[in-house]
XYZ file of C-alpha atoms in Angstrom:
686
model
C 109.665 110.168 92.817
C 105.965 109.896 93.528
C 103.289 111.759 95.342
C 102.454 110.783 98.899
C 99.072 109.204 99.362
C 97.170 107.766 102.291
C 97.192 103.989 102.222
C 94.275 102.144 103.753
C 96.508 99.800 105.746
C 98.485 102.697 107.206
C 96.217 105.698 107.162
C 97.181 107.106 110.513
C 100.683 108.509 110.645
C 100.940 107.255 114.178
C 98.139 104.848 115.015
C 99.516 104.588 118.557
C 99.006 107.787 120.525
C 101.414 106.431 123.134
C 103.957 104.309 121.206
C 105.512 101.274 122.887
C 108.122 100.160 120.345
C 110.852 101.079 122.834
C 109.626 98.317 125.196
C 110.765 94.677 124.975
C 108.053 92.242 123.978
C 106.463 89.643 126.196
C 104.180 89.641 129.244
C 107.062 89.313 131.697
C 108.807 92.314 130.151
C 105.613 94.361 130.323
C 105.190 93.440 133.968
C 108.760 94.437 134.722
C 108.386 97.716 132.803
C 105.145 98.753 134.495
C 105.168 100.529 137.827
C 101.510 99.609 138.380
C 101.612 95.840 137.978
C 100.387 95.298 141.560
C 97.137 97.133 140.766
C 96.224 94.906 137.801
C 94.837 91.882 139.630
C 92.459 93.820 141.943
C 91.088 95.697 138.931
C 90.394 92.561 136.915
C 88.775 90.899 139.949
C 86.500 93.887 140.558
C 85.462 93.830 136.887
C 83.398 90.718 137.786
C 82.142 91.966 141.170
C 78.434 91.680 141.981
C 78.467 95.303 143.134
C 77.885 97.625 140.163
C 79.895 100.407 141.846
C 82.921 98.099 141.982
C 82.528 97.144 138.337
C 82.304 100.792 137.408
C 85.401 101.543 139.479
C 87.344 98.823 137.665
C 86.426 100.209 134.233
C 87.440 103.732 135.231
C 90.647 102.434 136.781
C 91.715 100.924 133.443
C 91.448 104.358 131.815
C 93.500 105.908 134.602
C 96.165 103.214 134.604
C 96.904 103.287 130.871
C 97.154 107.089 130.615
C 100.494 107.725 128.851
C 101.712 104.347 130.142
C 102.325 101.830 127.335
C 103.893 99.231 129.650
C 100.780 99.024 131.824
C 98.571 99.042 128.744
C 100.478 96.105 127.351
C 100.311 94.273 130.687
C 96.548 94.771 130.914
C 96.177 93.586 127.349
C 98.089 90.435 128.220
C 95.612 89.795 131.059
C 92.638 89.942 128.622
C 91.350 93.325 129.773
C 89.856 93.804 126.294
C 87.652 90.706 126.648
C 86.626 91.719 130.158
C 85.628 95.230 129.056
C 83.691 93.943 126.034
C 81.707 91.753 128.424
C 80.879 94.853 130.492
C 79.308 96.479 127.415
C 76.338 94.207 128.100
C 76.217 95.128 131.816
C 72.830 95.714 133.435
C 73.963 99.060 134.834
C 74.172 101.938 132.341
C 77.020 103.699 134.136
C 79.147 100.551 133.947
C 78.434 100.308 130.205
C 79.473 103.939 129.685
C 82.706 103.534 131.632
C 83.543 100.232 129.905
C 83.009 101.921 126.516
C 85.201 104.796 127.687
C 88.006 102.452 128.726
C 87.802 100.640 125.366
C 87.804 104.003 123.595
C 90.992 105.038 125.389
C 92.623 101.692 124.649
C 91.764 102.167 120.954
C 93.223 105.654 120.832
C 96.376 104.862 122.800
C 96.998 101.324 121.574
C 96.405 101.414 117.829
C 96.454 98.462 115.456
C 97.033 95.540 117.800
C 94.341 96.437 120.312
C 91.813 97.392 117.629
C 92.464 94.093 115.885
C 92.008 92.230 119.162
C 88.732 94.039 119.838
C 87.398 93.096 116.429
C 88.450 89.455 116.853
C 86.742 89.327 120.266
C 83.427 90.508 118.845
C 83.192 94.130 119.957
C 81.125 95.132 116.934
C 78.144 93.041 118.057
C 77.368 95.127 121.175
C 78.425 98.336 119.423
C 75.964 97.660 116.620
C 73.141 97.231 119.128
C 73.876 100.666 120.616
C 73.246 102.527 117.323
C 69.414 102.271 117.129
C 69.072 102.744 120.898
C 71.193 105.905 120.838
C 69.342 107.208 117.782
C 65.966 106.787 119.478
C 67.102 108.314 122.773
C 68.804 111.288 121.106
C 65.699 111.958 119.005
C 63.651 112.083 122.216
C 66.129 114.467 123.807
C 66.001 116.791 120.806
C 62.209 116.782 120.667
C 61.676 117.261 124.417
C 64.955 118.341 126.029
C 63.250 119.292 129.314
C 61.895 115.792 129.815
C 65.353 114.285 130.447
C 67.488 115.053 133.460
C 70.822 116.701 132.746
C 72.798 113.818 134.229
C 70.890 111.350 132.026
C 71.614 113.391 128.916
C 75.267 113.622 129.890
C 75.445 109.840 130.261
C 73.913 109.261 126.840
C 76.132 111.846 125.126
C 79.198 110.302 126.736
C 78.204 106.803 125.596
C 77.568 108.085 122.064
C 80.966 109.772 121.997
C 82.702 106.590 123.204
C 80.859 104.307 120.748
C 81.487 106.617 117.777
C 85.177 106.926 118.625
C 85.571 103.155 118.811
C 83.893 102.844 115.380
C 86.308 105.493 114.092
C 89.410 103.723 115.434
C 88.324 100.305 114.220
C 87.545 101.674 110.745
C 90.949 103.313 110.599
C 93.061 100.368 111.690
C 91.302 97.198 110.488
C 90.088 96.509 106.950
C 88.013 93.577 108.273
C 86.320 95.842 110.792
C 85.698 98.446 108.098
C 83.910 95.892 105.922
C 81.645 94.924 108.810
C 81.025 98.560 109.772
C 79.999 99.325 106.185
C 77.235 96.747 106.579
C 75.933 98.517 109.697
C 75.241 101.676 107.673
C 76.536 104.309 110.071
C 76.296 107.311 107.744
C 72.705 108.396 108.630
C 73.468 107.912 112.343
C 76.621 110.040 112.171
C 75.121 112.707 109.913
C 72.294 113.172 112.397
C 74.831 114.507 114.919
C 76.137 117.041 112.421
C 72.610 118.108 111.465
C 71.686 118.685 115.132
C 75.070 120.195 116.048
C 73.603 123.322 117.647
C 71.753 121.242 120.243
C 74.433 118.658 121.043
C 77.803 118.756 122.818
C 80.449 119.920 120.387
C 82.838 117.119 121.409
C 80.306 114.449 120.377
C 79.571 116.207 117.082
C 83.305 116.414 116.364
C 83.703 112.675 117.066
C 80.908 111.957 114.584
C 82.653 114.115 111.965
C 85.955 112.333 112.639
C 84.294 108.952 112.124
C 82.675 110.176 108.887
C 86.022 111.478 107.675
C 87.599 108.054 108.184
C 84.659 106.155 106.706
C 84.651 108.362 103.590
C 88.359 107.871 102.957
C 88.646 105.675 99.854
C 85.604 103.686 100.961
C 82.967 103.570 98.161
C 79.971 102.387 100.253
C 80.199 105.391 102.580
C 81.191 107.798 99.803
C 78.205 106.844 97.669
C 75.820 107.102 100.612
C 76.959 110.629 101.479
C 76.963 111.730 97.841
C 73.459 110.402 97.261
C 71.800 112.720 99.771
C 72.005 116.409 98.870
C 71.015 117.307 102.442
C 74.211 115.657 103.726
C 76.518 117.660 101.465
C 74.580 120.860 102.144
C 75.014 120.245 105.860
C 78.781 119.789 105.436
C 79.049 123.004 103.401
C 77.053 124.925 106.014
C 79.520 123.818 108.729
C 82.568 124.853 106.742
C 80.955 128.130 105.659
C 78.554 129.022 108.454
C 76.119 131.875 107.901
C 76.123 134.342 110.781
C 76.935 132.779 114.147
C 79.351 129.922 114.354
C 78.624 126.520 115.849
C 77.102 127.074 119.272
C 79.258 126.434 122.326
C 77.781 123.917 124.733
C 79.428 123.196 128.045
C 82.444 124.658 129.753
C 85.810 125.581 128.362
C 85.427 128.320 125.779
C 88.990 127.944 124.422
C 88.579 124.197 123.947
C 85.248 124.844 122.206
C 86.871 127.259 119.775
C 89.485 124.588 118.977
C 86.727 122.037 118.414
C 84.892 124.394 116.082
C 88.012 124.718 113.956
C 88.537 120.957 114.099
C 84.937 120.350 113.034
C 85.269 122.641 110.004
C 88.544 121.005 108.991
C 86.999 117.539 109.317
C 84.062 118.581 107.111
C 86.554 119.877 104.531
C 88.174 116.443 104.624
C 84.834 114.669 104.140
C 83.953 116.916 101.196
C 87.363 116.239 99.673
C 86.924 112.485 100.170
C 83.556 112.396 98.403
C 84.479 114.746 95.531
C 83.341 115.143 92.809
C 79.879 115.768 94.229
C 77.035 115.311 91.714
C 74.024 117.615 91.282
C 71.545 118.577 92.665
C 73.751 119.197 95.704
C 74.778 122.803 96.200
C 78.333 121.550 96.618
C 78.342 120.571 92.938
C 78.309 124.257 91.967
C 81.304 125.222 94.136
C 85.016 124.965 93.370
C 85.721 123.091 96.598
C 89.515 123.262 96.641
C 89.754 126.930 95.743
C 86.676 128.373 97.459
C 86.151 126.128 100.471
C 89.027 123.879 101.463
C 92.125 126.062 100.992
C 90.599 129.180 102.646
C 89.735 126.984 105.629
C 93.057 125.135 105.886
C 95.547 127.904 105.177
C 94.905 129.863 108.411
C 95.314 126.655 110.409
C 98.828 126.173 109.004
C 99.946 129.572 110.234
C 98.001 129.617 113.509
C 100.507 127.819 115.671
C 104.251 127.797 116.306
C 105.476 124.290 117.016
C 108.557 125.543 118.819
C 106.503 127.720 121.151
C 103.957 124.953 121.665
C 106.692 122.489 122.599
C 108.078 124.986 125.138
C 104.575 125.519 126.566
C 104.048 121.776 126.988
C 107.404 121.413 128.758
C 106.427 124.251 131.114
C 103.055 122.604 131.838
C 104.808 119.307 132.583
C 107.067 121.065 135.064
C 103.994 122.556 136.745
C 102.373 119.126 136.844
C 105.435 117.584 138.482
C 105.431 120.315 141.109
C 101.815 119.613 142.144
C 101.422 116.749 144.659
C 99.119 113.960 143.461
C 96.014 114.097 145.648
C 93.827 111.649 143.754
C 95.983 108.567 143.922
C 94.368 105.433 142.573
C 93.031 103.427 145.508
C 90.586 100.631 146.013
C 88.493 102.604 148.521
C 88.023 105.785 146.543
C 86.923 105.265 142.967
C 88.575 107.724 140.579
C 86.373 109.931 138.431
C 86.837 109.512 134.707
C 86.124 113.189 134.038
C 88.282 114.625 136.806
C 91.249 116.420 135.235
C 93.528 119.081 136.570
C 93.851 122.468 134.830
C 97.250 121.347 133.520
C 95.782 118.153 132.045
C 92.949 120.108 130.421
C 95.406 122.568 128.888
C 97.566 119.692 127.573
C 94.464 118.165 125.993
C 93.533 121.488 124.393
C 97.014 121.818 122.925
C 96.895 118.243 121.622
C 93.511 118.931 119.983
C 94.929 121.996 118.286
C 97.939 120.030 117.045
C 95.719 117.182 115.813
C 93.662 119.702 113.845
C 96.849 120.970 112.243
C 97.878 117.392 111.419
C 94.463 116.747 109.854
C 94.737 119.931 107.795
C 98.073 118.769 106.452
C 96.671 115.338 105.576
C 93.874 116.933 103.548
C 96.312 119.351 101.932
C 98.552 116.433 100.940
C 95.691 115.066 98.842
C 95.011 118.455 97.265
C 98.658 118.895 96.341
C 98.705 115.490 94.629
C 97.464 117.034 91.401
C 98.245 114.093 89.134
C 95.596 111.396 88.706
C 96.090 108.153 90.567
C 97.231 105.124 88.559
C 94.566 102.545 87.934
C 95.210 99.228 89.709
C 96.480 96.484 87.440
C 94.009 93.634 87.204
C 95.228 90.245 88.313
C 95.927 87.980 85.344
C 95.019 84.400 86.086
C 96.934 83.043 83.121
C 100.066 81.058 83.831
C 103.124 83.288 83.310
C 105.197 82.232 80.343
C 108.957 82.103 80.252
C 108.875 83.654 76.776
C 109.789 87.335 76.915
C 107.188 88.257 74.286
C 104.198 86.578 76.008
C 102.330 86.619 72.737
C 102.308 90.406 72.561
C 104.795 92.485 70.665
C 106.181 95.761 71.968
C 104.113 97.843 69.548
C 100.831 96.308 70.723
C 101.743 96.780 74.368
C 102.802 100.400 73.831
C 99.490 101.120 72.126
C 97.578 99.545 75.021
C 99.521 101.584 77.587
C 98.898 104.803 75.654
C 95.166 104.075 75.540
C 95.079 103.548 79.305
C 97.184 106.588 80.144
C 95.239 109.025 77.990
C 92.003 108.396 79.897
C 92.874 110.703 82.760
C 90.608 113.286 84.320
C 92.217 116.647 85.071
C 88.926 118.337 85.881
C 89.399 117.909 89.640
C 93.076 118.863 89.656
C 93.488 122.256 91.337
C 95.425 125.045 89.699
C 99.116 124.732 90.501
C 99.415 128.492 90.956
C 98.804 128.192 94.701
C 101.519 125.580 95.249
C 104.565 127.861 95.706
C 102.601 130.047 98.149
C 102.094 127.013 100.398
C 105.778 126.220 100.714
C 106.500 129.100 103.098
C 104.019 128.088 105.857
C 104.978 124.423 105.496
C 108.717 124.833 106.082
C 108.441 125.737 109.794
C 106.241 122.672 110.294
C 109.015 120.276 109.285
C 111.432 121.651 111.892
C 111.629 119.272 114.889
C 111.169 120.507 118.441
C 112.679 119.120 121.664
C 109.501 117.023 122.102
C 109.170 115.756 118.523
C 110.842 112.394 119.152
C 111.516 110.131 122.131
C 114.962 110.586 123.718
C 117.725 109.129 121.482
C 119.109 107.176 124.427
C 115.808 105.291 124.750
C 112.766 105.500 126.977
C 109.464 107.312 126.783
C 108.867 110.911 125.830
C 108.061 113.306 128.708
C 104.578 113.560 127.157
C 103.960 110.816 124.560
C 100.732 112.259 123.061
C 102.492 115.538 122.226
C 105.474 113.689 120.776
C 103.163 111.491 118.712
C 101.300 114.409 117.125
C 104.389 116.593 116.616
C 106.217 113.865 114.703
C 103.052 113.235 112.668
C 102.861 116.933 111.788
C 106.467 116.952 110.565
C 105.773 113.872 108.435
C 102.534 115.308 107.002
C 104.261 118.596 106.177
C 106.999 116.705 104.339
C 104.372 114.763 102.385
C 102.747 118.052 101.369
C 106.079 119.471 100.251
C 106.815 116.246 98.371
C 103.567 116.570 96.439
C 104.077 120.288 95.805
C 107.519 119.835 94.265
C 106.451 116.696 92.433
C 103.644 118.743 90.850
C 105.965 121.660 90.063
C 108.503 119.308 88.527
C 105.928 117.612 86.282
C 104.784 119.886 83.419
C 101.260 119.203 82.216
C 99.787 120.008 78.791
C 102.723 122.081 77.676
C 102.825 124.177 80.858
C 105.789 124.216 83.216
C 104.748 125.737 86.563
C 108.344 125.623 87.802
C 109.725 127.712 84.902
C 109.153 130.992 86.757
C 110.903 129.618 89.828
C 114.202 128.580 88.261
C 115.640 132.067 88.349
C 114.925 132.396 92.066
C 118.258 131.061 93.282
C 117.805 132.514 96.750
C 114.451 130.756 97.169
C 115.995 127.473 96.067
C 118.751 127.777 98.641
C 116.365 128.729 101.435
C 114.040 125.780 100.827
C 116.923 123.348 100.376
C 118.666 124.524 103.554
C 115.433 124.384 105.548
C 115.032 120.667 104.807
C 118.649 119.985 105.714
C 118.287 121.939 108.981
C 115.415 119.662 109.907
C 117.443 116.543 109.059
C 120.355 117.758 111.157
C 118.041 117.937 114.176
C 116.483 114.559 113.369
C 119.965 113.000 113.237
C 120.890 109.550 111.986
C 120.320 107.620 115.208
C 117.148 105.959 113.963
C 117.943 102.263 114.305
C 116.960 101.999 117.979
C 113.455 100.920 119.083
C 111.171 103.919 119.432
C 113.053 105.998 116.856
C 111.087 104.867 113.799
C 109.756 108.367 113.184
C 113.280 109.691 112.687
C 113.837 107.201 109.862
C 110.454 108.050 108.343
C 111.441 111.724 108.371
C 114.568 110.875 106.360
C 112.633 108.646 103.963
C 110.232 111.474 103.157
C 112.799 114.272 103.233
C 114.939 112.744 100.485
C 111.848 112.723 98.267
C 111.356 116.435 98.965
C 115.044 117.082 98.258
C 114.697 115.268 94.949
C 111.690 117.391 94.005
C 113.550 120.600 94.926
C 116.537 119.359 92.941
C 114.422 118.773 89.830
C 112.791 122.209 90.018
C 116.146 123.942 90.539
C 118.420 121.526 88.643
C 121.819 123.043 87.981
C 121.212 125.838 90.491
C 121.834 124.078 93.798
C 125.483 123.981 94.817
C 126.392 120.505 96.119
C 127.929 120.373 99.603
C 130.375 117.601 100.496
C 128.754 116.661 103.797
C 125.269 116.474 102.260
C 126.532 114.254 99.453
C 128.187 111.964 101.989
C 124.991 111.693 104.079
C 122.860 110.942 101.026
C 125.247 108.183 99.940
C 125.384 106.699 103.432
C 121.598 106.797 103.789
C 121.153 105.247 100.339
C 123.511 102.393 101.204
C 121.874 101.804 104.593
C 118.307 101.756 103.296
C 116.654 98.454 102.369
C 113.760 100.172 100.583
C 114.318 100.392 96.816
C 112.032 103.424 96.551
C 114.139 105.312 99.107
C 117.324 104.372 97.262
C 115.786 105.725 94.047
C 115.008 109.028 95.790
C 118.575 109.314 97.045
C 120.009 108.571 93.602
C 117.610 111.064 92.004
C 118.693 113.766 94.449
C 122.379 113.039 93.828
C 121.737 113.193 90.094
C 120.358 116.729 90.418
C 123.307 117.852 92.542
C 125.777 116.402 90.054
C 124.440 118.760 87.354
C 125.758 121.949 88.942
C 128.092 123.039 86.094
C 130.981 124.395 88.190
C 131.105 121.579 90.800
C 133.467 119.213 88.995
C 134.731 117.438 92.121
C 131.246 116.794 93.473
C 130.170 115.551 90.061
C 133.020 113.027 90.038
C 132.190 111.724 93.554
C 128.505 111.320 92.700
C 129.103 109.726 89.302
C 131.558 107.186 90.683
C 128.971 106.262 93.302
C 126.189 105.917 90.717
C 128.358 103.522 88.684
C 128.470 101.151 91.689
C 124.763 100.446 91.133
C 125.342 99.157 87.603
C 125.394 95.419 86.873
C 128.590 93.822 85.660
C 130.029 90.356 85.120
C 132.397 90.859 88.062
C 129.655 91.848 90.494
C 129.084 89.033 93.010
C 125.368 89.737 93.462
C 122.846 91.175 90.996
C 121.935 94.816 91.612
C 118.572 95.981 92.878
C 116.520 96.640 89.767
C 114.969 100.049 90.496
C 118.133 101.726 91.870
C 120.072 100.232 88.941
C 117.703 101.742 86.382
C 117.657 105.077 88.189
C 121.472 105.194 88.354
C 121.761 104.395 84.628
C 119.205 107.036 83.746
C 121.042 109.524 85.976
C 124.427 108.935 84.301
C 122.871 109.396 80.864
C 121.120 112.593 81.959
C 124.167 114.066 83.699
C 126.449 113.587 80.696
C 123.976 114.257 77.897
C 125.691 117.606 77.228
C 129.383 117.143 76.519
C 130.022 120.898 76.562
C 129.523 121.267 80.314
C 132.636 121.781 82.485
C 132.166 118.596 84.507
C 132.119 116.417 81.374
C 135.858 116.047 81.876
C 135.038 113.464 84.534
C 133.213 111.318 81.965
C 136.172 111.385 79.591
C 138.963 110.949 82.139
C 137.075 108.256 84.022
C 136.472 106.171 80.917
C 132.773 106.036 81.749
C 131.771 105.187 78.173
C 133.707 101.911 78.370
C 132.194 101.125 81.776
C 128.706 101.699 80.393
C 129.413 99.683 77.253
C 130.689 96.731 79.263
C 127.494 96.710 81.347
C 125.041 96.643 78.434
C 124.608 92.885 78.267
C 124.139 92.678 82.040
C 121.565 95.464 81.813
C 119.665 93.522 79.166
C 119.548 90.535 81.521
C 118.285 92.715 84.376
C 115.505 94.061 82.166
C 114.557 90.647 80.809
C 114.204 89.385 84.379
C 111.459 91.941 85.159
C 108.083 90.218 84.974
C 106.185 91.769 82.065
C 102.781 91.016 83.579
C 103.253 91.639 87.297
C 105.577 94.645 86.926
C 104.462 96.067 83.635
C 105.379 99.704 84.343
C 108.809 98.761 85.702
C 109.419 96.559 82.657
C 108.470 99.429 80.332
C 110.846 101.753 82.170
C 113.608 99.146 82.075
C 113.282 98.741 78.332
C 113.366 102.505 77.879
C 116.544 102.858 79.964
C 118.138 99.911 78.132
C 117.462 101.507 74.746
C 118.684 104.882 75.959
C 121.893 103.294 77.221
C 122.619 101.704 73.845
C 121.946 104.972 72.024
C 123.949 106.997 74.569
C 127.041 104.792 74.308
C 126.850 104.966 70.528
C 126.507 108.757 70.673
C 129.411 109.285 73.063
C 131.712 107.019 71.104
C 130.746 108.880 67.972
C 131.980 112.148 69.515
C 135.531 110.713 69.735
C 136.360 113.002 72.665
């Protein structure tokens, strides 16, 4: 088991706000799937029209056409709409530039990796980079003399800034190449200026700047160092999270949406502070216990502020209202649609999505806080030619000493106290329970409201990652302390938590092999890790249930991911150690033995599941006085284990000592334990 961490190549739980994996690939398929294919050609033609109003119309039309419509988005992408819109970023008319940036922004948000990668390859960063100094100068003028600029001019500039910042954010989040280039632009001062002037700027634009900073500061040393280096930056972030007196001012209409954005802004600043920690003096943030005094007090209320079940029902009701209202503003060539024209239902759906995204963000930050163990240092590439010799010129004693030296240099100063971990479990459990809108229909097709489905499934996954890290931390004693010791007597709590995860999995179901159902599989992948953590904390307490054992075995066999198989085996191991469940113990043990290597096995076993299964058998039967030990004796397990020892040695020898050093060390440990265990059991003569 391991803690969940954000990976740079897959930082967003769902990089596509409107997923399209349910659609067949190919331009012809996209054309057949889209109900708006006839509108594509006129739009692309008008993108090159000499009339600026027509060009503006075409840019706005793209945003309207792709709204919650992945088939049309894919069709437009196949017709090079990205290249056409990038060209419009250099248009002579400012309104065309703003609308082109808005259409690209929406494509980024809805389309994810592929579209962001295409934008980078087609040179979008060149015009975006040129906007930064121009926007900085114009915004400075607005702030110094706000009365000198007309309101419509200010609105245009703020909208362009919001669009440009959001595109930077999406590109940074989905493309490592784009991130490298964006680092060279030096966006931090530009973005921090929005946060510093937050009381005089639209809250939506300030929030976009904070979102971009949050992404840029995520495991990205250039941005982290730049924010850390300026004490004014960190003081500004602290002042947003812990405002003195009045909160962030509300600019514009929509008080409820503004309140949601204020919460989102504070959560984002918590995330930035977490990303750049530890913060050095002389910053005021260096004197504060960030996790305890700032981050957790900000995030905890967000976790309990919303019921996903009620929210799902509200969205379904809004969709019914939307269907009942006749569409007045149909897309037409004569009447250009307005990019900011949204019905009350659409505005309410956006407000709900913003609130859900803030909850998702809170869970992502909390996942990092709950990962209390230090990260492993990356193994340096060794350019030497690998040798066939098992020793590689280094004996086991030397290598052990080197590993001990590396592992003792860990820093626990930033690890939060584990005392808060059990208190977080209760608010997290409702967040893993799927709603009717959490996944696309099992029979195929699009969700009734893809953005809501996207964020709901992301919330479930984030909540599971938090729970995984909590139980991983509880199950891993540090410095002689065992934070789970006080929990082991709470049998009722163990059962409640265990059953809550299984209730969620029952709703998720096992129909996750169809296109569009990837989130269901991801839920299972994460949930078995949580089950393993629960099993370790309450080992011997949880009563195994036949149907759950069967599902775990089936999921283990069906999975192609070795890490997932290890989680399943680890969970089964914990269930097998319930003293009175002799039958369940026998079923689990017989299954674990199937992962062992033997001379009669036609194909070699997968290494990690094999080692985990061996370790599990040894652990389960390490105490011969337990009632279920009768299975070990009657099943002749000691002979089975003895006959596999030579095959196990071969499996371990085949693990590359240089490339998979930790796995090799574990393999050798399991091999030695197996030899000692067989000797011990035979010595008992039972």
